[in-house]
Amino acid sequence: MESFMFENKTVLTGVKPTGKPHLGNYLGAIKPAIELGKEALSQGGKHYMFIADYHAINAEKNPAVLNEMTKEIACIYLACGLDPKKSYFYRQSDIPEIPEITTILYAYTPKGFMNKAHAYKAAVDKNREAGKPDDDGINMGLYTYPTLMAADILAYDSDIVPVGKDQVQHVEIARDIAGAINAHYGKELLKLPTYRFDENVAVVAGIDGRKMSKSYGNVIPLFEDDKAIKKAIFSIKTDSRPMEEPKNPDEILVYEIYKSIATPEQLQEMGDGLRQGKLGYGYIKNMLLDAVVNEIKDAREKYNYYMAHFNEVEEMLLEGAEKARPVAKATLKRLKDAVFGR
Ligand code: TRP
């Protein structure tokens, strides 16, 4: 059963262009998303992976920055193994049907859904904390964000949307909107999507022990040179105990981060060395560095290639959009026919 769960299913993921990912993004989001897509394809399912650049403009207004971030994210996914011949790989902004579908969905989206959406609520909370008016600096793009996301999902008859915890609510909103439209017209105009939230996906610790996150400034970069990776790894917090003192590996942050990337044998080696007082902090940091560089070096090389030959990537994205568009077009037509009684 389990092994054929993707047969005839459409799996769709959107990624916001956010610039170069760190180790936590890579292990916690990018790698599992690409693997899941491959699994779906191998079972006869379909896989959509797109860059949510319309979502990005709510926060980023500098075209040069936006363009660079979009380029980076496209190259990263290709470098990490996404196959644009097998998956549908495109930019959201290359599919004009998406904003059209969004407009129709608005008419079926209770405003209350948007009030409750967590991205909006988080922005309001932040304003309150800063003593500003609730809606200070909040644009309609951010406010209506879940409806655009619903269009992304519903346009392609998606069955499964793999998400992080923060996106579960958005998929539920998409499902509710689709359900309301189907109920109103008495037929299945839109496929009801489900989310897939993987509890087992790694949450990687950062170099200060908190969750690795750009906003904490505690990341291990990946798509930079070895020197930058080394610098971050050698800044991982350690204590001043001498090497000879036997240590509990579970109290050592380097070991904690190593867990997310090392093989069981490598992990055993570091654990034993710490317990027996045979490995110093410098040594184990080098072990971690080797593991990180080893994991990323091929992808990094491909990434650098794609960034230097972006015209090739641009072509792939346009081909992907051409492949995806007819599906979105068909959905839009179904909706318009029903809504306008054509
Ligand atoms: N909101 C998602 C995020 O911030 C990105 C996204 C946009 C998305 N549209 C989507 C994800 C559709 C899944 C499906 O990560």
mmCIF file of C-alpha atoms and ligand atoms in Angstrom:
data_model
loop_
_atom_site.group_PDB
_atom_site.id
_atom_site.type_symbol
_atom_site.label_atom_id
_atom_site.label_comp_id
_atom_site.label_asym_id
_atom_site.label_seq_id
_atom_site.Cartn_x
_atom_site.Cartn_y
_atom_site.Cartn_z
ATOM 1 C CA MET A 1 0.000 0.000 0.000
ATOM 2 C CA GLU A 2 2.369 2.557 1.368
ATOM 3 C CA SER A 3 4.854 2.151 -1.451
ATOM 4 C CA PHE A 4 2.321 3.122 -4.124
ATOM 5 C CA MET A 5 0.806 6.070 -2.366
ATOM 6 C CA PHE A 6 1.767 8.402 -5.225
ATOM 7 C CA GLU A 7 0.333 6.388 -8.089
ATOM 8 C CA ASN A 8 -1.659 8.774 -10.296
ATOM 9 C CA LYS A 9 -1.185 11.486 -7.704
ATOM 10 C CA THR A 10 -0.007 15.004 -8.338
ATOM 11 C CA VAL A 11 2.505 16.320 -5.842
ATOM 12 C CA LEU A 12 3.114 20.073 -5.876
ATOM 13 C CA THR A 13 5.568 22.262 -4.014
ATOM 14 C CA GLY A 14 6.172 25.980 -4.219
ATOM 15 C CA VAL A 15 9.308 27.647 -2.968
ATOM 16 C CA LYS A 16 9.748 31.289 -2.259
ATOM 17 C CA PRO A 17 12.985 32.701 -3.632
ATOM 18 C CA THR A 18 14.921 33.480 -0.483
ATOM 19 C CA GLY A 19 18.505 33.407 -1.641
ATOM 20 C CA LYS A 20 21.148 30.822 -0.985
ATOM 21 C CA PRO A 21 20.034 28.106 1.402
ATOM 22 C CA HIS A 22 21.989 27.006 4.455
ATOM 23 C CA LEU A 23 22.539 23.496 5.774
ATOM 24 C CA GLY A 24 19.231 23.562 7.665
ATOM 25 C CA ASN A 25 17.225 24.556 4.559
ATOM 26 C CA TYR A 26 19.028 21.955 2.514
ATOM 27 C CA LEU A 27 18.561 19.016 4.878
ATOM 28 C CA GLY A 28 15.161 20.090 6.185
ATOM 29 C CA ALA A 29 13.443 21.218 2.998
ATOM 30 C CA ILE A 30 15.277 21.044 -0.330
ATOM 31 C CA LYS A 31 16.650 17.524 -0.212
ATOM 32 C CA PRO A 32 13.448 15.927 1.119
ATOM 33 C CA ALA A 33 11.307 17.837 -1.420
ATOM 34 C CA ILE A 34 13.411 16.629 -4.341
ATOM 35 C CA GLU A 35 13.437 13.081 -2.992
ATOM 36 C CA LEU A 36 9.686 13.090 -2.525
ATOM 37 C CA GLY A 37 9.237 14.330 -6.089
ATOM 38 C CA LYS A 38 11.427 11.508 -7.378
ATOM 39 C CA GLU A 39 9.452 8.995 -5.344
ATOM 40 C CA ALA A 40 6.179 10.299 -6.767
ATOM 41 C CA LEU A 41 7.529 10.156 -10.326
ATOM 42 C CA SER A 42 8.859 6.634 -9.863
ATOM 43 C CA GLN A 43 5.394 5.507 -8.811
ATOM 44 C CA GLY A 44 3.684 7.035 -11.818
ATOM 45 C CA GLY A 45 2.698 10.279 -10.135
ATOM 46 C CA LYS A 46 3.286 13.829 -11.313
ATOM 47 C CA HIS A 47 5.575 16.343 -9.697
ATOM 48 C CA TYR A 48 5.298 20.123 -9.837
ATOM 49 C CA MET A 49 7.967 22.356 -8.361
ATOM 50 C CA PHE A 50 7.687 26.069 -8.898
ATOM 51 C CA ILE A 51 9.260 29.300 -7.762
ATOM 52 C CA ALA A 52 6.707 31.467 -5.988
ATOM 53 C CA ASP A 53 7.972 34.814 -7.246
ATOM 54 C CA TYR A 54 4.585 36.543 -7.013
ATOM 55 C CA HIS A 55 4.612 35.685 -3.329
ATOM 56 C CA ALA A 56 8.092 37.138 -3.010
ATOM 57 C CA ILE A 57 7.188 40.621 -4.228
ATOM 58 C CA ASN A 58 5.090 41.230 -1.123
ATOM 59 C CA ALA A 59 8.275 41.536 0.877
ATOM 60 C CA GLU A 60 10.999 42.311 -1.659
ATOM 61 C CA LYS A 61 10.717 45.405 -3.782
ATOM 62 C CA ASN A 62 14.217 45.602 -5.225
ATOM 63 C CA PRO A 63 14.137 44.051 -8.731
ATOM 64 C CA ALA A 64 17.857 43.273 -8.747
ATOM 65 C CA VAL A 65 17.631 41.427 -5.437
ATOM 66 C CA LEU A 66 14.477 39.612 -6.517
ATOM 67 C CA ASN A 67 16.046 38.570 -9.778
ATOM 68 C CA GLU A 68 19.183 37.312 -8.082
ATOM 69 C CA MET A 69 17.231 35.345 -5.471
ATOM 70 C CA THR A 70 15.028 33.761 -8.116
ATOM 71 C CA LYS A 71 18.068 32.791 -10.156
ATOM 72 C CA GLU A 72 19.744 31.313 -7.116
ATOM 73 C CA ILE A 73 16.797 29.222 -6.071
ATOM 74 C CA ALA A 74 16.272 27.880 -9.608
ATOM 75 C CA CYS A 75 19.935 26.894 -9.868
ATOM 76 C CA ILE A 76 19.912 25.337 -6.408
ATOM 77 C CA TYR A 77 17.024 22.990 -7.179
ATOM 78 C CA LEU A 78 18.567 21.927 -10.461
ATOM 79 C CA ALA A 79 21.959 21.458 -8.819
ATOM 80 C CA CYS A 80 20.415 19.353 -6.064
ATOM 81 C CA GLY A 81 18.938 16.919 -8.535
ATOM 82 C CA LEU A 82 15.570 18.179 -9.726
ATOM 83 C CA ASP A 83 15.048 16.874 -13.261
ATOM 84 C CA PRO A 84 13.178 19.495 -15.307
ATOM 85 C CA LYS A 85 12.399 16.902 -17.967
ATOM 86 C CA LYS A 86 10.449 14.794 -15.501
ATOM 87 C CA SER A 87 9.116 17.372 -13.049
ATOM 88 C CA TYR A 88 7.168 20.472 -14.003
ATOM 89 C CA PHE A 89 9.621 23.207 -13.055
ATOM 90 C CA TYR A 90 8.592 26.826 -13.660
ATOM 91 C CA ARG A 91 8.161 30.330 -12.299
ATOM 92 C CA GLN A 92 4.768 31.262 -10.930
ATOM 93 C CA SER A 93 4.914 34.598 -12.775
ATOM 94 C CA ASP A 94 5.182 32.808 -16.127
ATOM 95 C CA ILE A 95 1.680 31.388 -15.704
ATOM 96 C CA PRO A 96 -0.806 34.249 -16.240
ATOM 97 C CA GLU A 97 -3.712 31.913 -15.447
ATOM 98 C CA ILE A 98 -2.657 31.900 -11.784
ATOM 99 C CA PRO A 99 -3.662 35.507 -11.042
ATOM 100 C CA GLU A 100 -6.844 34.963 -13.070
ATOM 101 C CA ILE A 101 -7.771 31.930 -11.014
ATOM 102 C CA THR A 102 -6.899 33.873 -7.857
ATOM 103 C CA THR A 103 -9.440 36.540 -8.792
ATOM 104 C CA ILE A 104 -12.189 33.961 -9.085
ATOM 105 C CA LEU A 105 -11.169 32.327 -5.810
ATOM 106 C CA TYR A 106 -11.440 35.696 -4.026
ATOM 107 C CA ALA A 107 -15.194 35.613 -4.515
ATOM 108 C CA TYR A 108 -15.333 32.390 -2.511
ATOM 109 C CA THR A 109 -12.777 33.280 0.129
ATOM 110 C CA PRO A 110 -14.280 34.550 3.387
ATOM 111 C CA LYS A 111 -12.323 37.566 4.577
ATOM 112 C CA GLY A 112 -12.169 35.899 7.984
ATOM 113 C CA PHE A 113 -9.875 33.208 6.535
ATOM 114 C CA MET A 114 -7.348 35.868 5.671
ATOM 115 C CA ASN A 115 -7.659 37.531 9.101
ATOM 116 C CA LYS A 116 -6.732 34.192 10.652
ATOM 117 C CA ALA A 117 -3.917 33.258 8.282
ATOM 118 C CA HIS A 118 -0.745 32.947 10.275
ATOM 119 C CA ALA A 119 1.547 35.004 8.007
ATOM 120 C CA TYR A 120 -0.783 37.970 8.368
ATOM 121 C CA LYS A 121 -1.322 37.381 12.073
ATOM 122 C CA ALA A 122 2.415 37.193 12.680
ATOM 123 C CA ALA A 123 2.869 40.545 10.926
ATOM 124 C CA VAL A 124 0.126 42.101 13.094
ATOM 125 C CA ASP A 125 1.680 40.673 16.263
ATOM 126 C CA LYS A 126 5.010 42.151 15.301
ATOM 127 C CA ASN A 127 3.406 45.560 14.797
ATOM 128 C CA ARG A 128 1.693 45.363 18.182
ATOM 129 C CA GLU A 129 4.927 44.483 19.896
ATOM 130 C CA ALA A 130 6.545 47.504 18.282
ATOM 131 C CA GLY A 131 3.634 49.726 19.390
ATOM 132 C CA LYS A 132 2.582 50.375 15.774
ATOM 133 C CA PRO A 133 -0.919 50.254 14.257
ATOM 134 C CA ASP A 134 -2.013 46.678 13.484
ATOM 135 C CA ASP A 135 -1.792 46.945 9.705
ATOM 136 C CA ASP A 136 1.317 49.076 9.528
ATOM 137 C CA GLY A 137 3.375 48.176 6.441
ATOM 138 C CA ILE A 138 1.097 45.251 5.561
ATOM 139 C CA ASN A 139 0.134 45.145 1.890
ATOM 140 C CA MET A 140 -2.760 43.315 0.254
ATOM 141 C CA GLY A 141 -0.343 40.794 -1.225
ATOM 142 C CA LEU A 142 0.609 39.610 2.230
ATOM 143 C CA TYR A 143 -2.967 39.778 3.461
ATOM 144 C CA THR A 144 -4.380 37.689 0.608
ATOM 145 C CA TYR A 145 -1.338 35.448 0.338
ATOM 146 C CA PRO A 146 -3.232 32.205 1.073
ATOM 147 C CA THR A 147 -5.651 32.779 -1.828
ATOM 148 C CA LEU A 148 -2.813 33.097 -4.330
ATOM 149 C CA MET A 149 -1.315 29.982 -2.805
ATOM 150 C CA ALA A 150 -4.672 28.238 -3.205
ATOM 151 C CA ALA A 151 -4.621 29.125 -6.921
ATOM 152 C CA ASP A 152 -1.103 27.649 -7.183
ATOM 153 C CA ILE A 153 -2.364 24.424 -5.718
ATOM 154 C CA LEU A 154 -5.795 24.148 -7.314
ATOM 155 C CA ALA A 155 -4.689 25.136 -10.825
ATOM 156 C CA TYR A 156 -2.864 21.831 -11.298
ATOM 157 C CA ASP A 157 -5.361 19.467 -9.647
ATOM 158 C CA SER A 158 -2.841 18.792 -6.904
ATOM 159 C CA ASP A 159 -3.500 15.852 -4.618
ATOM 160 C CA ILE A 160 -0.620 16.239 -2.217
ATOM 161 C CA VAL A 161 1.201 19.352 -1.054
ATOM 162 C CA PRO A 162 4.253 18.596 1.076
ATOM 163 C CA VAL A 163 4.687 21.406 3.572
ATOM 164 C CA GLY A 164 6.451 22.561 6.663
ATOM 165 C CA LYS A 165 4.366 23.111 9.756
ATOM 166 C CA ASP A 166 3.831 26.800 9.004
ATOM 167 C CA GLN A 167 2.132 26.034 5.689
ATOM 168 C CA VAL A 168 -0.414 23.447 6.840
ATOM 169 C CA GLN A 169 -3.047 26.099 7.453
ATOM 170 C CA HIS A 170 -2.612 27.503 3.945
ATOM 171 C CA VAL A 171 -3.297 24.139 2.335
ATOM 172 C CA GLU A 172 -6.379 23.767 4.506
ATOM 173 C CA ILE A 173 -7.584 27.147 3.276
ATOM 174 C CA ALA A 174 -7.066 26.009 -0.330
ATOM 175 C CA ARG A 175 -9.089 22.886 0.425
ATOM 176 C CA ASP A 176 -11.879 24.902 2.029
ATOM 177 C CA ILE A 177 -12.089 27.314 -0.903
ATOM 178 C CA ALA A 178 -12.200 24.414 -3.384
ATOM 179 C CA GLY A 179 -14.876 22.697 -1.308
ATOM 180 C CA ALA A 180 -17.001 25.855 -1.228
ATOM 181 C CA ILE A 181 -16.797 26.272 -5.008
ATOM 182 C CA ASN A 182 -17.587 22.625 -5.695
ATOM 183 C CA ALA A 183 -20.533 22.751 -3.309
ATOM 184 C CA HIS A 184 -21.883 25.916 -4.888
ATOM 185 C CA TYR A 185 -21.847 24.543 -8.430
ATOM 186 C CA GLY A 186 -22.714 21.008 -7.430
ATOM 187 C CA LYS A 187 -19.771 19.436 -9.239
ATOM 188 C CA GLU A 188 -16.101 18.757 -8.767
ATOM 189 C CA LEU A 189 -14.620 21.758 -10.517
ATOM 190 C CA LEU A 190 -11.562 21.680 -8.302
ATOM 191 C CA LYS A 191 -9.629 18.795 -6.829
ATOM 192 C CA LEU A 192 -9.445 18.892 -3.027
ATOM 193 C CA PRO A 193 -5.785 18.929 -2.008
ATOM 194 C CA THR A 194 -4.277 17.376 1.101
ATOM 195 C CA TYR A 195 -1.124 18.408 2.851
ATOM 196 C CA ARG A 196 1.693 16.133 3.772
ATOM 197 C CA PHE A 197 3.666 17.124 6.781
ATOM 198 C CA ASP A 198 6.691 14.986 7.456
ATOM 199 C CA GLU A 199 7.386 14.798 11.176
ATOM 200 C CA ASN A 200 10.698 13.088 10.553
ATOM 201 C CA VAL A 201 12.304 15.820 8.526
ATOM 202 C CA ALA A 202 15.429 17.056 10.229
ATOM 203 C CA VAL A 203 15.465 20.239 12.255
ATOM 204 C CA VAL A 204 19.119 21.175 12.191
ATOM 205 C CA ALA A 205 20.747 23.038 15.069
ATOM 206 C CA GLY A 206 22.673 26.200 14.279
ATOM 207 C CA ILE A 207 26.166 27.125 15.454
ATOM 208 C CA ASP A 208 24.770 28.664 18.666
ATOM 209 C CA GLY A 209 22.544 25.680 19.482
ATOM 210 C CA ARG A 210 19.231 27.290 18.505
ATOM 211 C CA LYS A 211 17.375 26.129 15.389
ATOM 212 C CA MET A 212 19.473 27.023 12.331
ATOM 213 C CA SER A 213 17.894 30.099 10.814
ATOM 214 C CA LYS A 214 19.002 33.061 8.763
ATOM 215 C CA SER A 215 17.203 35.383 11.164
ATOM 216 C CA TYR A 216 19.338 34.108 14.068
ATOM 217 C CA GLY A 217 22.567 34.539 12.121
ATOM 218 C CA ASN A 218 23.663 31.043 13.218
ATOM 219 C CA VAL A 219 23.839 29.240 9.891
ATOM 220 C CA ILE A 220 26.329 26.998 8.163
ATOM 221 C CA PRO A 221 26.365 28.182 4.539
ATOM 222 C CA LEU A 222 26.540 25.620 1.760
ATOM 223 C CA PHE A 223 26.829 27.209 -1.633
ATOM 224 C CA GLU A 224 29.830 29.305 -0.700
ATOM 225 C CA ASP A 225 33.489 28.318 -0.786
ATOM 226 C CA ASP A 226 35.089 25.920 1.701
ATOM 227 C CA LYS A 227 36.550 28.828 3.619
ATOM 228 C CA ALA A 228 33.126 30.269 4.445
ATOM 229 C CA ILE A 229 31.824 26.856 5.497
ATOM 230 C CA LYS A 230 34.907 26.302 7.622
ATOM 231 C CA LYS A 231 34.566 29.671 9.292
ATOM 232 C CA ALA A 232 30.999 28.883 10.380
ATOM 233 C CA ILE A 233 31.846 25.381 11.570
ATOM 234 C CA PHE A 234 34.806 26.585 13.587
ATOM 235 C CA SER A 235 32.504 29.108 15.294
ATOM 236 C CA ILE A 236 30.265 26.357 16.681
ATOM 237 C CA LYS A 237 29.959 26.805 20.412
ATOM 238 C CA THR A 238 32.200 24.535 22.511
ATOM 239 C CA ASP A 239 33.433 24.640 26.104
ATOM 240 C CA SER A 240 36.933 24.740 27.554
ATOM 241 C CA ARG A 241 37.188 21.155 28.789
ATOM 242 C CA PRO A 242 40.425 19.435 27.744
ATOM 243 C CA MET A 243 40.411 16.728 25.120
ATOM 244 C CA GLU A 244 41.234 13.954 27.615
ATOM 245 C CA GLU A 245 38.131 14.528 29.661
ATOM 246 C CA PRO A 246 35.494 11.938 28.693
ATOM 247 C CA LYS A 247 32.400 13.667 27.381
ATOM 248 C CA ASN A 248 28.773 12.843 26.799
ATOM 249 C CA PRO A 249 28.385 13.389 23.018
ATOM 250 C CA ASP A 250 24.770 14.434 23.472
ATOM 251 C CA GLU A 251 25.976 17.566 25.241
ATOM 252 C CA ILE A 252 28.271 18.552 22.384
ATOM 253 C CA LEU A 253 26.769 20.812 19.732
ATOM 254 C CA VAL A 254 29.191 19.733 16.989
ATOM 255 C CA TYR A 255 28.002 16.157 17.514
ATOM 256 C CA GLU A 256 24.379 17.283 17.450
ATOM 257 C CA ILE A 257 24.842 18.946 14.051
ATOM 258 C CA TYR A 258 26.911 15.989 12.804
ATOM 259 C CA LYS A 259 23.911 13.753 13.502
ATOM 260 C CA SER A 260 21.952 15.412 10.729
ATOM 261 C CA ILE A 261 24.533 14.620 8.090
ATOM 262 C CA ALA A 262 26.886 11.786 9.119
ATOM 263 C CA THR A 263 26.509 8.076 8.339
ATOM 264 C CA PRO A 264 25.857 5.849 11.367
ATOM 265 C CA GLU A 265 29.502 4.698 11.283
ATOM 266 C CA GLN A 266 30.838 8.248 11.197
ATOM 267 C CA LEU A 267 28.555 9.209 14.034
ATOM 268 C CA GLN A 268 29.686 6.224 16.061
ATOM 269 C CA GLU A 269 33.298 7.205 15.525
ATOM 270 C CA MET A 270 32.770 10.738 16.776
ATOM 271 C CA GLY A 271 30.638 9.551 19.697
ATOM 272 C CA ASP A 272 33.196 6.974 20.823
ATOM 273 C CA GLY A 273 36.053 9.451 20.474
ATOM 274 C CA LEU A 274 34.267 11.968 22.691
ATOM 275 C CA ARG A 275 33.246 9.420 25.297
ATOM 276 C CA GLN A 276 36.819 8.127 25.498
ATOM 277 C CA GLY A 277 38.430 11.555 25.595
ATOM 278 C CA LYS A 278 40.334 10.867 22.387
ATOM 279 C CA LEU A 279 39.024 13.593 20.091
ATOM 280 C CA GLY A 280 39.451 17.327 20.587
ATOM 281 C CA TYR A 281 37.025 20.000 19.440
ATOM 282 C CA GLY A 282 39.214 21.061 16.532
ATOM 283 C CA TYR A 283 39.310 17.499 15.302
ATOM 284 C CA ILE A 284 35.561 16.922 15.468
ATOM 285 C CA LYS A 285 34.914 20.237 13.758
ATOM 286 C CA ASN A 286 37.089 19.060 10.905
ATOM 287 C CA MET A 287 35.092 15.836 10.779
ATOM 288 C CA LEU A 288 31.911 17.872 10.437
ATOM 289 C CA LEU A 289 33.500 20.114 7.822
ATOM 290 C CA ASP A 290 34.513 17.083 5.751
ATOM 291 C CA ALA A 291 30.999 15.663 5.941
ATOM 292 C CA VAL A 292 29.380 18.946 4.906
ATOM 293 C CA VAL A 293 31.787 19.580 2.043
ATOM 294 C CA ASN A 294 31.441 16.003 0.881
ATOM 295 C CA GLU A 295 27.652 16.239 0.885
ATOM 296 C CA ILE A 296 27.556 19.455 -1.078
ATOM 297 C CA LYS A 297 30.556 19.559 -3.368
ATOM 298 C CA ASP A 298 28.940 18.102 -6.506
ATOM 299 C CA ALA A 299 25.803 20.190 -6.124
ATOM 300 C CA ARG A 300 27.899 23.287 -5.504
ATOM 301 C CA GLU A 301 29.832 22.716 -8.681
ATOM 302 C CA LYS A 302 26.623 22.308 -10.667
ATOM 303 C CA TYR A 303 25.180 25.351 -8.959
ATOM 304 C CA ASN A 304 28.148 27.463 -10.002
ATOM 305 C CA TYR A 305 27.806 26.167 -13.538
ATOM 306 C CA TYR A 306 24.111 27.030 -13.757
ATOM 307 C CA MET A 307 24.620 30.479 -12.263
ATOM 308 C CA ALA A 308 27.287 31.164 -14.898
ATOM 309 C CA HIS A 309 25.056 29.792 -17.686
ATOM 310 C CA PHE A 310 21.713 31.074 -16.587
ATOM 311 C CA ASN A 311 20.421 31.257 -20.148
ATOM 312 C CA GLU A 312 20.219 27.460 -20.050
ATOM 313 C CA VAL A 313 18.189 27.609 -16.848
ATOM 314 C CA GLU A 314 15.952 30.325 -18.253
ATOM 315 C CA GLU A 315 15.154 28.027 -21.149
ATOM 316 C CA MET A 316 14.304 25.161 -18.803
ATOM 317 C CA LEU A 317 11.992 27.411 -16.794
ATOM 318 C CA LEU A 318 10.205 28.638 -19.910
ATOM 319 C CA GLU A 319 9.821 25.089 -21.180
ATOM 320 C CA GLY A 320 8.452 24.114 -17.778
ATOM 321 C CA ALA A 321 5.924 26.933 -17.918
ATOM 322 C CA GLU A 322 4.868 25.871 -21.388
ATOM 323 C CA LYS A 323 4.293 22.354 -20.109
ATOM 324 C CA ALA A 324 2.385 23.473 -17.001
ATOM 325 C CA ARG A 325 0.229 26.174 -18.562
ATOM 326 C CA PRO A 326 -2.277 23.980 -20.401
ATOM 327 C CA VAL A 327 -3.211 22.372 -17.080
ATOM 328 C CA ALA A 328 -3.815 25.758 -15.445
ATOM 329 C CA LYS A 329 -5.680 26.892 -18.566
ATOM 330 C CA ALA A 330 -8.038 23.929 -18.365
ATOM 331 C CA THR A 331 -8.769 24.690 -14.716
ATOM 332 C CA LEU A 332 -9.422 28.340 -15.493
ATOM 333 C CA LYS A 333 -11.776 27.372 -18.297
ATOM 334 C CA ARG A 334 -13.721 25.008 -16.033
ATOM 335 C CA LEU A 335 -14.068 27.787 -13.505
ATOM 336 C CA LYS A 336 -15.044 30.499 -15.975
ATOM 337 C CA ASP A 337 -17.578 28.279 -17.700
ATOM 338 C CA ALA A 338 -19.226 27.534 -14.376
ATOM 339 C CA VAL A 339 -18.989 31.004 -12.870
ATOM 340 C CA PHE A 340 -20.215 32.900 -15.931
ATOM 341 C CA GLY A 341 -22.661 30.236 -17.058
ATOM 342 C CA ARG A 342 -21.018 29.735 -20.417
HETATM 343 N N1 TRP B 1 3.890 29.785 0.972
HETATM 344 C C1 TRP B 1 4.960 28.874 0.668
HETATM 345 C C2 TRP B 1 6.164 29.190 1.566
HETATM 346 O O1 TRP B 1 6.265 30.281 2.085
HETATM 347 C C3 TRP B 1 5.351 28.960 -0.780
HETATM 348 C C4 TRP B 1 4.232 28.596 -1.669
HETATM 349 C C5 TRP B 1 3.547 29.431 -2.507
HETATM 350 C C6 TRP B 1 3.653 27.303 -1.825
HETATM 351 N N2 TRP B 1 2.600 28.741 -3.179
HETATM 352 C C7 TRP B 1 2.620 27.445 -2.784
HETATM 353 C C8 TRP B 1 3.908 26.074 -1.238
HETATM 354 C C9 TRP B 1 1.839 26.349 -3.146
HETATM 355 C C10 TRP B 1 3.139 24.983 -1.612
HETATM 356 C C11 TRP B 1 2.109 25.131 -2.552
HETATM 357 O O2 TRP B 1 7.012 28.359 1.731
#
